[in-house]
Coordinates of N, CA and C in Angstrom, one line a residue:
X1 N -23.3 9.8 -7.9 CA -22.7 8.8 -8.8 C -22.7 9.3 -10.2
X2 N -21.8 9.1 -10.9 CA -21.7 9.5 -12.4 C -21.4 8.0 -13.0
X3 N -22.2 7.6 -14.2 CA -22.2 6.4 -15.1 C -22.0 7.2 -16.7
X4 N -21.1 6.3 -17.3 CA -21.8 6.1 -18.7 C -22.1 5.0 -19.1
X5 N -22.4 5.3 -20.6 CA -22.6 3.4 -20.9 C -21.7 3.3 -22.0
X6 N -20.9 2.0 -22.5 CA -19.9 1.7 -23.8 C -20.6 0.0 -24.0
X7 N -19.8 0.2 -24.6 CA -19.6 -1.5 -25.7 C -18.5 -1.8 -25.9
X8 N -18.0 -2.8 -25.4 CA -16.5 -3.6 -25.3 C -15.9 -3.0 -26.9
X9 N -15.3 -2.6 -27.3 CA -14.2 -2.5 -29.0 C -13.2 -3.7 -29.0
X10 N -13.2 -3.9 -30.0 CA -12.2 -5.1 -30.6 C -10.7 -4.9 -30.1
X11 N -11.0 -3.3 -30.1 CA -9.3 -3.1 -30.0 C -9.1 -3.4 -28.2
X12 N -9.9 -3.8 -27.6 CA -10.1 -3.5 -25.7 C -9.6 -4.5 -25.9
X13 N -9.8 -6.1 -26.4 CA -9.7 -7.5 -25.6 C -8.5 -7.9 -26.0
X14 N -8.4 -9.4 -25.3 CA -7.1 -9.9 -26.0 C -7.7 -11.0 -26.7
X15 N -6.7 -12.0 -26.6 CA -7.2 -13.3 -27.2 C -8.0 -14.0 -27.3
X16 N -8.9 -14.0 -25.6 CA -10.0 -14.6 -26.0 C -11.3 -13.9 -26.2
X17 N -10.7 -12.6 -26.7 CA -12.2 -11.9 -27.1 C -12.8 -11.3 -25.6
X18 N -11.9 -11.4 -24.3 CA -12.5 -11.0 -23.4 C -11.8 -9.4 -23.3
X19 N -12.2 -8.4 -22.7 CA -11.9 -7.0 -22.5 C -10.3 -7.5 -21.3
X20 N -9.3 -6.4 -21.9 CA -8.0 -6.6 -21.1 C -8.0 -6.4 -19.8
X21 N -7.4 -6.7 -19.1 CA -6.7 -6.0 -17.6 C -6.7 -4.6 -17.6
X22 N -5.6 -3.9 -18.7 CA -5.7 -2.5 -19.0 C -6.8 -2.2 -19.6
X23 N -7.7 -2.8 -20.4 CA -8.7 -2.1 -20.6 C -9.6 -1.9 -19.8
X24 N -9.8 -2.5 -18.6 CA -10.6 -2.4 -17.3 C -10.2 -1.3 -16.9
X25 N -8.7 -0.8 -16.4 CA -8.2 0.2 -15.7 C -8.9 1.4 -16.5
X26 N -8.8 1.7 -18.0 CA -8.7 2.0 -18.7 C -10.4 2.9 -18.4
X27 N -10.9 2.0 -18.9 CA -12.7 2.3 -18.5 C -12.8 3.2 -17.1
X28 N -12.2 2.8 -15.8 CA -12.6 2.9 -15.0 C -12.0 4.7 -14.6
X29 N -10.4 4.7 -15.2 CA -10.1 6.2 -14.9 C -11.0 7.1 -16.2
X30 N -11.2 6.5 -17.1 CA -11.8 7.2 -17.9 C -12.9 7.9 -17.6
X31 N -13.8 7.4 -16.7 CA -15.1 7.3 -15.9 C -15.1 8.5 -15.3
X32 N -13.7 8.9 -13.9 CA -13.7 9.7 -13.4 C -13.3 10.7 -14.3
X33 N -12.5 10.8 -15.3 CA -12.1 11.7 -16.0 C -13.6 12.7 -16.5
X34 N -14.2 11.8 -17.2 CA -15.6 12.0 -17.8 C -16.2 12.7 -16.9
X35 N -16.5 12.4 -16.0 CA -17.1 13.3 -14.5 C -16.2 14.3 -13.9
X36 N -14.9 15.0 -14.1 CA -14.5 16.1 -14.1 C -14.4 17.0 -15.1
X37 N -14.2 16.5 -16.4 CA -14.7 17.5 -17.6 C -16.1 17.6 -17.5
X38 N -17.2 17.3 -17.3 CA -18.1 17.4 -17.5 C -18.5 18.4 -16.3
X39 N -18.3 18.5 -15.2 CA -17.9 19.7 -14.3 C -17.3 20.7 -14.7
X40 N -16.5 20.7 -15.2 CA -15.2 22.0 -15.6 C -14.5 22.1 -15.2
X41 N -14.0 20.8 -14.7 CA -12.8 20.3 -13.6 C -12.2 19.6 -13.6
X42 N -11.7 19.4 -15.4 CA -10.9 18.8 -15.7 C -9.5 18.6 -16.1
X43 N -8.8 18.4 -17.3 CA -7.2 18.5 -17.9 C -7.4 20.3 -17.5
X44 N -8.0 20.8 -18.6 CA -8.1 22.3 -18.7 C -7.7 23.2 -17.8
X45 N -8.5 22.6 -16.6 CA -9.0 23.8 -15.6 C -8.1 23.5 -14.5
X46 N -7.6 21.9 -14.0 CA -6.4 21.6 -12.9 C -5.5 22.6 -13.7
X47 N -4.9 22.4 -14.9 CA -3.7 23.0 -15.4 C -3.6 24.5 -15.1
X48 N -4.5 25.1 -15.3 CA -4.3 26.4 -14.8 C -5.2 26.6 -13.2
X49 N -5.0 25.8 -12.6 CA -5.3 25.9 -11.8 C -3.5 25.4 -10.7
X50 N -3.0 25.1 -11.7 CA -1.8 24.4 -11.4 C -2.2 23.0 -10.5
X51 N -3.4 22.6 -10.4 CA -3.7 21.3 -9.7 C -3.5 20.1 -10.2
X52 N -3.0 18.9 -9.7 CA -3.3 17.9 -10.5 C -3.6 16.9 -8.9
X53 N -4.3 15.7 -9.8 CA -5.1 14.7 -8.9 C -4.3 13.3 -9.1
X54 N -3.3 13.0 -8.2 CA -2.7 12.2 -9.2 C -2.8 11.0 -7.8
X55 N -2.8 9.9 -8.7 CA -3.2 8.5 -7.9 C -2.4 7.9 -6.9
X56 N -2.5 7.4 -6.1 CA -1.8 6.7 -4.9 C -2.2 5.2 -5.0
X57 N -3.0 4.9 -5.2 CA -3.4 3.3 -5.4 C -4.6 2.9 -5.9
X58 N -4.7 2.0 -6.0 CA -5.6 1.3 -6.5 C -6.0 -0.3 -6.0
X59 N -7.3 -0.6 -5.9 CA -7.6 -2.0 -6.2 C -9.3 -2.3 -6.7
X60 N -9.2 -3.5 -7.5 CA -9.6 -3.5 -8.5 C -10.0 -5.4 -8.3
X61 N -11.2 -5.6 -8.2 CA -11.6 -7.0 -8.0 C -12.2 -6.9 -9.4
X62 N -12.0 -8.3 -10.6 CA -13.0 -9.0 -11.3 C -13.6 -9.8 -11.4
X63 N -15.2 -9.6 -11.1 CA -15.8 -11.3 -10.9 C -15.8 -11.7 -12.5
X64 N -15.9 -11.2 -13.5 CA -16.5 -11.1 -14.7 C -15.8 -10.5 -15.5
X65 N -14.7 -10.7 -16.7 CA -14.2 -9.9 -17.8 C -15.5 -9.7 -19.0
X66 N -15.6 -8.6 -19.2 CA -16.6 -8.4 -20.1 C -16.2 -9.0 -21.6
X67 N -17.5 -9.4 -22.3 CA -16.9 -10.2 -23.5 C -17.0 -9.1 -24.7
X68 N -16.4 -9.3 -26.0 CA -16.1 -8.5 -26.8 C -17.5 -8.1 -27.4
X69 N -17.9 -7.0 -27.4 CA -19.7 -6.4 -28.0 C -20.2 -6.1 -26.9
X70 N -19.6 -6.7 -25.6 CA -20.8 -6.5 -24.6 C -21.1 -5.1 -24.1
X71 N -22.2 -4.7 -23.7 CA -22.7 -3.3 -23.5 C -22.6 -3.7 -21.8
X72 N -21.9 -2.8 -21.4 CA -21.7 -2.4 -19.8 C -22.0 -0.5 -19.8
X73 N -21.8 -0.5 -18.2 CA -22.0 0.6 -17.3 C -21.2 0.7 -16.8
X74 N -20.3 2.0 -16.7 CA -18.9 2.1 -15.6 C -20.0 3.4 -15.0
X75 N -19.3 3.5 -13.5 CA -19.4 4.4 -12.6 C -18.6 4.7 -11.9
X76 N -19.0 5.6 -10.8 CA -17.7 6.1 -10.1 C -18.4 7.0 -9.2
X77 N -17.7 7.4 -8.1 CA -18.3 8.3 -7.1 C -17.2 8.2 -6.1
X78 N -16.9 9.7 -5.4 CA -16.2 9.7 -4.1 C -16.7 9.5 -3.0
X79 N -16.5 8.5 -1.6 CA -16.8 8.7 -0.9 C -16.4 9.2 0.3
X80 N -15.0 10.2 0.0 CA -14.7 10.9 1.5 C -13.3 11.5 0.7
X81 N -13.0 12.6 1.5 CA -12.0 13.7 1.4 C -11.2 13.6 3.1
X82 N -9.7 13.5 2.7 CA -9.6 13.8 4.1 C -7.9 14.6 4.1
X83 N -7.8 15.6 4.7 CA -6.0 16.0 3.8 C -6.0 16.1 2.5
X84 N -4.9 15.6 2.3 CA -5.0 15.8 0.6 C -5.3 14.5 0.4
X85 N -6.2 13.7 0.6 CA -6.6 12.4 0.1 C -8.0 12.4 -0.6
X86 N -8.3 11.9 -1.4 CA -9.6 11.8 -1.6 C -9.5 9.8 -2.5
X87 N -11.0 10.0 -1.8 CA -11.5 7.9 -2.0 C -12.3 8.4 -3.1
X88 N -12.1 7.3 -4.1 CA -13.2 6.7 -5.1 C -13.4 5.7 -5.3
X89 N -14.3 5.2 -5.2 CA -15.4 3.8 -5.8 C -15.6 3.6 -7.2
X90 N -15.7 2.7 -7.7 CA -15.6 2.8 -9.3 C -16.3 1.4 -9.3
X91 N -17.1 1.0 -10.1 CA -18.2 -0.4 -11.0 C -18.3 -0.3 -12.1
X92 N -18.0 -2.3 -12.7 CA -18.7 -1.8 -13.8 C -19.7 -2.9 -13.7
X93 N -20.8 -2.7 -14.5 CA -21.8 -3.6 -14.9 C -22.1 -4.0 -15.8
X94 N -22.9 -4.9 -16.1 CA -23.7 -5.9 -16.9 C -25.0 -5.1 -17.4
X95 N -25.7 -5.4 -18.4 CA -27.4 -5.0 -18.7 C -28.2 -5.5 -17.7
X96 N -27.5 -6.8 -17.4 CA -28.6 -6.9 -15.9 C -28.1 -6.6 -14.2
X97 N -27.3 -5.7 -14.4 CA -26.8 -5.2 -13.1 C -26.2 -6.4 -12.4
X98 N -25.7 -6.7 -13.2 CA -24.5 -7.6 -12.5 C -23.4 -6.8 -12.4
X99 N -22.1 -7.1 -11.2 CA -21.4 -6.5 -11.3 C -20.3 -7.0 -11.3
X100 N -20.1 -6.6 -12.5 CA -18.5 -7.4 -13.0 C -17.2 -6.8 -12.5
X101 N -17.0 -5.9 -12.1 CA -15.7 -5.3 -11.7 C -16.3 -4.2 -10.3
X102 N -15.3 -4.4 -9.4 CA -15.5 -3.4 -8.0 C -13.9 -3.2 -7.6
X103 N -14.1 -1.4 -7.4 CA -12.7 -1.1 -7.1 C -12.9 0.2 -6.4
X104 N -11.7 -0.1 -5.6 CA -11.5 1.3 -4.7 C -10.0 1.7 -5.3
X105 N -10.2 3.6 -5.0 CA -8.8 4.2 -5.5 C -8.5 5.0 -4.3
X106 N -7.5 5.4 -4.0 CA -6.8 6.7 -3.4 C -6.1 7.6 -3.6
X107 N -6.6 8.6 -3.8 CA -5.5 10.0 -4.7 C -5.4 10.7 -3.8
X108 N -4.3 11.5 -4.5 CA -3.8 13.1 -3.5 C -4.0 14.0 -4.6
X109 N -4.2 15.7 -3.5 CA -3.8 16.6 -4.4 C -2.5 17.5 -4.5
X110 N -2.4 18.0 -6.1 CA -0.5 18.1 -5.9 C -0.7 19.3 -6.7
X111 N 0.1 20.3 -5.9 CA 0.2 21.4 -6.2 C 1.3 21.7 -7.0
X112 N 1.0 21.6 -8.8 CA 2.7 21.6 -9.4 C 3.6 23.3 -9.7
X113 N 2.3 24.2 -9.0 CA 3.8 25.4 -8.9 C 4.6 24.6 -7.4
X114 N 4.0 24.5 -6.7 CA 4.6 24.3 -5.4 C 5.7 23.5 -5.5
X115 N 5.8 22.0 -6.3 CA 5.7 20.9 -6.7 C 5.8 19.9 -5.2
X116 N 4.7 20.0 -4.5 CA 4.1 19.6 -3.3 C 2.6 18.7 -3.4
X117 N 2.6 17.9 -2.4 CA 1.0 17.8 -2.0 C 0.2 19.0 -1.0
X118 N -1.0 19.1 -1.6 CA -1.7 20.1 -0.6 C -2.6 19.6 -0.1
X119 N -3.6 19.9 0.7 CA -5.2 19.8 1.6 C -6.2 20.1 0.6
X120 N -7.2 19.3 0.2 CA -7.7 19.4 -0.2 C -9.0 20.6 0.4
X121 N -9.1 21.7 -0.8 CA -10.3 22.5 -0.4 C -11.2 22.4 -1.0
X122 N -12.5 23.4 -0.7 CA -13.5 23.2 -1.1 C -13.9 23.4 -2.5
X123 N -13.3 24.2 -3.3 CA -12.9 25.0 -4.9 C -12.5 23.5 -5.3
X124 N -11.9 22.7 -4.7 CA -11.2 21.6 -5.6 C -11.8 20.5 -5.7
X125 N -13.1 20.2 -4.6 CA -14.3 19.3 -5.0 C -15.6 19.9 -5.0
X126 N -15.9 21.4 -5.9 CA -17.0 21.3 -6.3 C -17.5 20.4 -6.9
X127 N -19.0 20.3 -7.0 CA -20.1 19.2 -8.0 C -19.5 18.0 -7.7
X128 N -18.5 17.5 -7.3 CA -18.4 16.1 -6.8 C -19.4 15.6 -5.4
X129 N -20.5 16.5 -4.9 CA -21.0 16.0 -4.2 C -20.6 16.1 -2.8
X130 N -21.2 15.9 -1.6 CA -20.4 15.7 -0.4 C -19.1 15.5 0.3
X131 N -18.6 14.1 -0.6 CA -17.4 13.5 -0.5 C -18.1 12.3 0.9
X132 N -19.2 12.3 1.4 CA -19.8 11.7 2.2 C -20.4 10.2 2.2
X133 N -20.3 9.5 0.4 CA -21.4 9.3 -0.3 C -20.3 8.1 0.2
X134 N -22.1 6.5 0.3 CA -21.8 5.1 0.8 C -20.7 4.6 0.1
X135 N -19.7 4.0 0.9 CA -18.7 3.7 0.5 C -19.4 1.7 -0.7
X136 N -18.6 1.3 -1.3 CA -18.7 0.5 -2.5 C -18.8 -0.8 -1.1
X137 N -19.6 -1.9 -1.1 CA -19.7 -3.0 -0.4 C -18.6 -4.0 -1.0
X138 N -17.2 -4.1 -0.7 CA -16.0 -4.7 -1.3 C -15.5 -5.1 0.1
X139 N -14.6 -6.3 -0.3 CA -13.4 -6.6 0.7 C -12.4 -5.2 0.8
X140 N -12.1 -4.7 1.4 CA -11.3 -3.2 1.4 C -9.5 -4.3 1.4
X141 N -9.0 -3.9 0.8 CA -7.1 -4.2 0.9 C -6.8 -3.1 1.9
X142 N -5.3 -3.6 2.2 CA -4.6 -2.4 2.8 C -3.9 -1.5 1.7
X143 N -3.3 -0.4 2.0 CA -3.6 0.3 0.8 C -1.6 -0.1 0.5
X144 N -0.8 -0.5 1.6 CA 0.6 -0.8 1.2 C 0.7 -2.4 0.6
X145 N 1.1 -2.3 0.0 CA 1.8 -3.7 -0.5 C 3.1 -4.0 -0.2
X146 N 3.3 -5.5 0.3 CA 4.2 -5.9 1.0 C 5.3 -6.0 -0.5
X147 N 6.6 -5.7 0.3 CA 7.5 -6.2 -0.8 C 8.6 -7.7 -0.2
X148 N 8.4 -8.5 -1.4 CA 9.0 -9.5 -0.8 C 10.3 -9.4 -0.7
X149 N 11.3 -10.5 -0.2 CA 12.6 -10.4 -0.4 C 13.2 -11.0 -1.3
X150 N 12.6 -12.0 -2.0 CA 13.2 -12.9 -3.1 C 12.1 -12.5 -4.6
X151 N 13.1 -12.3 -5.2 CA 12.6 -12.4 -6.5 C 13.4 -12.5 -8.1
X152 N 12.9 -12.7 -9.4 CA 13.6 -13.2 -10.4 C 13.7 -11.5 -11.2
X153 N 14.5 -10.5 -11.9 CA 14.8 -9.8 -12.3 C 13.9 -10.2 -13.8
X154 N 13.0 -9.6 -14.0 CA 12.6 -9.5 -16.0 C 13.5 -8.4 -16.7
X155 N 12.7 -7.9 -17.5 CA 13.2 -7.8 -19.0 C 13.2 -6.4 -19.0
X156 N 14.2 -5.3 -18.7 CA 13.9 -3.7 -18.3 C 13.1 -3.5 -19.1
X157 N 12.6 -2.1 -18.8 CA 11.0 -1.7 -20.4 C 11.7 0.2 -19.9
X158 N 12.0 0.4 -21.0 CA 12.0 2.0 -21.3 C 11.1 2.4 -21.2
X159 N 10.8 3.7 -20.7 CA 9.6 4.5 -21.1 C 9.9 5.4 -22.4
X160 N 8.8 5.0 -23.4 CA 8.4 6.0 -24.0 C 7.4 6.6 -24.2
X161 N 7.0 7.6 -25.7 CA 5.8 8.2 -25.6 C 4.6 7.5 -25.7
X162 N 4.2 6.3 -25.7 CA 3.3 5.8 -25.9 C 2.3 5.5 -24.0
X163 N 3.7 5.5 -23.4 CA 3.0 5.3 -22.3 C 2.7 6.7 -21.7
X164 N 2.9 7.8 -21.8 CA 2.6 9.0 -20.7 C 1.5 9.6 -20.7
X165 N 1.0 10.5 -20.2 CA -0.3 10.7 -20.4 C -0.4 11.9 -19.9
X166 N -1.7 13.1 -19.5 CA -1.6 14.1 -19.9 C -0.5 15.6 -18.8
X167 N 0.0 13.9 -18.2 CA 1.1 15.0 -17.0 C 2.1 14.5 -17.5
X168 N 2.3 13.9 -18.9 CA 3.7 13.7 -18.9 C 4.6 12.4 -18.0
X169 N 3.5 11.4 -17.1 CA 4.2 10.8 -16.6 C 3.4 9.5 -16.7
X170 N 4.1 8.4 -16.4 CA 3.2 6.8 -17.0 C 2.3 6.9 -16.8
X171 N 1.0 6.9 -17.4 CA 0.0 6.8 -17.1 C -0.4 5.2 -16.4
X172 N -1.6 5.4 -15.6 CA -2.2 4.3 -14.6 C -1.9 3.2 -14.8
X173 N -2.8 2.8 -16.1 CA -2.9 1.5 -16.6 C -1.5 0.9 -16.9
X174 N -0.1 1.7 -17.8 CA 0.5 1.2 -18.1 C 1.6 0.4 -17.4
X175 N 1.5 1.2 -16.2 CA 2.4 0.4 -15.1 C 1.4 -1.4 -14.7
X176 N 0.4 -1.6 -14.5 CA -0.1 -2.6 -15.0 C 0.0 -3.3 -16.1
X177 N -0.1 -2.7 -16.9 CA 0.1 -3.6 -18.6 C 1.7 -4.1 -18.4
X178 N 2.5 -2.6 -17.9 CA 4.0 -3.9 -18.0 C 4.2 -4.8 -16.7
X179 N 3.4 -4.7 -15.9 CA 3.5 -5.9 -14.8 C 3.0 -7.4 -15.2
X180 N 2.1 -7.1 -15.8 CA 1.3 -8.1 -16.1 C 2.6 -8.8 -17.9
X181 N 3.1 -7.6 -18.4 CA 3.8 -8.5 -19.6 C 4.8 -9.4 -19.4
X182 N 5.4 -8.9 -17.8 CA 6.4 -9.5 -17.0 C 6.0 -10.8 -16.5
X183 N 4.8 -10.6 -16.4 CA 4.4 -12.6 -16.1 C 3.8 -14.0 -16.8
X184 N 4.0 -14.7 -16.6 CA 3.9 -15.8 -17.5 C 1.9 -15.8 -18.4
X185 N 1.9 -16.1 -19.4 CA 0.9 -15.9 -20.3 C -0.5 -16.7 -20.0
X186 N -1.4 -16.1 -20.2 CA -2.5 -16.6 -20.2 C -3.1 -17.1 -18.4
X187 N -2.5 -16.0 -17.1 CA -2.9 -16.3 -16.2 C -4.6 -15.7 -16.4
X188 N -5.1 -16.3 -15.2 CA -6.6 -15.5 -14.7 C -6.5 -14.9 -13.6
X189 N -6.5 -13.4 -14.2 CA -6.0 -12.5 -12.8 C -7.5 -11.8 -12.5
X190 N -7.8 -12.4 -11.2 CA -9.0 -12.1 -10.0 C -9.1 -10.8 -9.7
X191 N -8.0 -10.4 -9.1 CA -7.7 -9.1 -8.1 C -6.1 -8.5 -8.4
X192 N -6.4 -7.5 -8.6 CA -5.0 -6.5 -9.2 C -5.1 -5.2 -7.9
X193 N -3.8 -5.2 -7.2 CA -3.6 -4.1 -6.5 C -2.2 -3.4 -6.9
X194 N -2.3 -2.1 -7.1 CA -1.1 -1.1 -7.0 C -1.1 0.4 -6.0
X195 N 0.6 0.2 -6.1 CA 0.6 1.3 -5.4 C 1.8 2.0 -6.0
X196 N 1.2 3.1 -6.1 CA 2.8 4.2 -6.8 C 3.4 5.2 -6.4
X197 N 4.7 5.0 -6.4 CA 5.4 5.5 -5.4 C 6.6 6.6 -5.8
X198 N 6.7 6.6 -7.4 CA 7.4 7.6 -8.0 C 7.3 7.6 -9.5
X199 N 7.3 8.9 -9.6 CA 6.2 9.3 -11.2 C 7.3 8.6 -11.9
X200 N 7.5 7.8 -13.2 CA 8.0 7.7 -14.2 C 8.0 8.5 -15.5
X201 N 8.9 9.1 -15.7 CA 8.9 10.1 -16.7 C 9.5 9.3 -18.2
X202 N 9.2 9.9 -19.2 CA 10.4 9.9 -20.5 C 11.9 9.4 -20.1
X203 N 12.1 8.7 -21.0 CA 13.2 8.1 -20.8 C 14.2 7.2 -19.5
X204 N 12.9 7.0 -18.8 CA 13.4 6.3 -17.3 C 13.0 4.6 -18.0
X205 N 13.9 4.0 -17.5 CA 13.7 2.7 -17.3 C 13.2 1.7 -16.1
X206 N 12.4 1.1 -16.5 CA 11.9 0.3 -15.2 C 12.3 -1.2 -15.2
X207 N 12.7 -1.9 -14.7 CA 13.5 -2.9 -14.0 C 12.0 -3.9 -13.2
X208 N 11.3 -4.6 -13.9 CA 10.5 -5.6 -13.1 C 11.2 -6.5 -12.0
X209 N 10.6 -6.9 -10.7 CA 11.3 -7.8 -10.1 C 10.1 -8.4 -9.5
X210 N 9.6 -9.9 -9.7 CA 9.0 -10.8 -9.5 C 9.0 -11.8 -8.9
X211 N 7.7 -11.8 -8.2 CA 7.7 -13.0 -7.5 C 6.8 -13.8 -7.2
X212 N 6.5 -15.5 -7.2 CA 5.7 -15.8 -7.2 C 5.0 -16.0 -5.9
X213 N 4.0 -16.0 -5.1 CA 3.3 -16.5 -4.1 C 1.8 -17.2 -4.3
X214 N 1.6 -17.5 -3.2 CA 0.5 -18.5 -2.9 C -0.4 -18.1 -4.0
X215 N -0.9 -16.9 -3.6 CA -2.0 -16.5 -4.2 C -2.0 -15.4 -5.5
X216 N -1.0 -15.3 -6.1 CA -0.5 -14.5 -7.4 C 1.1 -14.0 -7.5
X217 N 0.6 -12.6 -7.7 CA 2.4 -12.3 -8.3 C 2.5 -10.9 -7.6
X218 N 3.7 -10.4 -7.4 CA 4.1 -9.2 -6.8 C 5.0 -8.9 -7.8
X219 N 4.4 -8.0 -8.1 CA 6.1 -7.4 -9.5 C 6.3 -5.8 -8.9
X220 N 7.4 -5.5 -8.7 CA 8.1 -4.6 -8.3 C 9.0 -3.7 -9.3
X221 N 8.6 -2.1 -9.7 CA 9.0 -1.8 -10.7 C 10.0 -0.8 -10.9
X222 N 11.0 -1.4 -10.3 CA 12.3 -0.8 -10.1 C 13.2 0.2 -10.9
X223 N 13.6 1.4 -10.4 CA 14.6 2.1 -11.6 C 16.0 1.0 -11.3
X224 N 17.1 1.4 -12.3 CA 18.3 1.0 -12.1 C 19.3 0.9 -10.4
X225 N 18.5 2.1 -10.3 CA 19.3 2.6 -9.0 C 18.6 2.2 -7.7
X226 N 17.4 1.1 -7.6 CA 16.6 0.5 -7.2 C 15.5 1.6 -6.7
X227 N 15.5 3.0 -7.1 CA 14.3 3.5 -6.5 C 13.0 2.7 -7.4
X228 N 12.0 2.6 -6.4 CA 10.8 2.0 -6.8 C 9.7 3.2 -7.7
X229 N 9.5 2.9 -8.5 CA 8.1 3.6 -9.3 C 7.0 2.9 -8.8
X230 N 6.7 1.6 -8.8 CA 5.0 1.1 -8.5 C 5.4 -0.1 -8.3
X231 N 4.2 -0.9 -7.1 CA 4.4 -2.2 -6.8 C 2.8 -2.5 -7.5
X232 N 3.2 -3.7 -8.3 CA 1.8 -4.6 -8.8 C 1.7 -5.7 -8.0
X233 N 0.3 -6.1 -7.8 CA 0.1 -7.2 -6.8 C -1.2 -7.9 -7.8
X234 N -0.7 -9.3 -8.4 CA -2.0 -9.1 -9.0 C -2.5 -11.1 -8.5
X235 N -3.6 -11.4 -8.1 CA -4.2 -12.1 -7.2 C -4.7 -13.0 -8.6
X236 N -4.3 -14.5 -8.4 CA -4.5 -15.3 -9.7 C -5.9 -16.1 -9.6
X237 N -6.7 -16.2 -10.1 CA -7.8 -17.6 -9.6 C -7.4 -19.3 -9.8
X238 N -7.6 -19.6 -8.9 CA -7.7 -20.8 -9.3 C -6.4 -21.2 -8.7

């Protein structure tokens, strides 16, 4: 397991002083990032290594938004490699081991001379440990997301440089942050699931398409031409 420790920043929360949606995502890839530079296995070394680790999904339960000052614990750890897949577990905590956020991810590895996925080998998870390690005690999702058939068209969102990140392509969070801008204000979102399905680059536009259900929102993040970039699934309380 790799942890650090932070303190909520002003600039994390929204309105009510609670830490964002994105800033959750935010904490939690940071976490793993932190634990491959800290190996020598990180931006640097994928790049000439021509590797990159690029995400397949996510999900992401909150019992607890952390409040603004508060001192938490993020962690993270892989528990299995299989093809080119690899699982991560990710927490965060409280001072008293509470646990305010529990999530599972699923990545592949992408070979960008090739511009392919490969099998993951053993060079590509040194110091990460076995890949063996107890999986996170969570409700597990499926890792597809249904897409509905009915839905309301929002507000296109260009990509630009604010959203890309160090491949050049939307970074994690922001495909969340514009799902979540796409839906009505001030929900309480429980459980956030994504899945991504084509890199967004510079100058692509994404086309939200929404919809309401029982239990939260499905926003679907469409190019023009209806190829899909990422489906958001985000689970409301209450």
């Amino acid at each position: 397991m790799y942890s650090f420790n932070a303190r909520v920043r002003y600039s994390e929360v929204g309105g009510d002083c609670k830490l964002s949606l994105p800033g959750i995502v935010n904490y939690l890839q940071d976490c793993s990032t932190f634990q491959s530079e800290d190996l020598k296995m990180g931006v640097e070394y994928l790049e000439q290594s021509r590797r990159a680790w690029w995400l397949s999904s996510w999900q992401i339960v909150i019992e607890r938004y952390p409040q603004l000052g508060e001192e938490i614990v993020v962690s993270t750890w892989p528990y299995d490699f299989k093809g080119m897949y690899g699982y991560r577990n990710f927490t965060i905590q409280d001072q008293q081991n509470t646990y305010l956020v529990k999530a599972n991810s699923v990545w592949f590895l992408f070979d960008t001379a090739a511009g392919r996925p490969v099998k993951v080998e053993e060079r590509d998870i040194r110091g990460y440990g076995t890949g063996k390690e107890e999986k996170l005690d969570m409700e597990y999702a499926p890792k597809r997301i249904a897409l509905p058939e009915r839905y309301q068209t929002g507000k296109p969102v260009e990509v630009t440089r604010h959203h890309l990140d160090t491949n050049h392509h939307v970074n994690n969070a922001q495909y969340m942050a514009i799902a979540g801008e796409a839906l009505p204000e001030n929900l309480k979102i429980r459980e956030v699931r994504a899945e991504y399905k084509k890199a967004a680059v510079l100058g692509d536009v994404m086309i939200p398409r929404i919809s309401r259900e029982e239990d939260g929102y499905t926003v679907v993040l469409c190019s023009r031409e209806d190829m899909i970039y990422a489906v958001v699934w985000m689970g409301t309380a209450g």
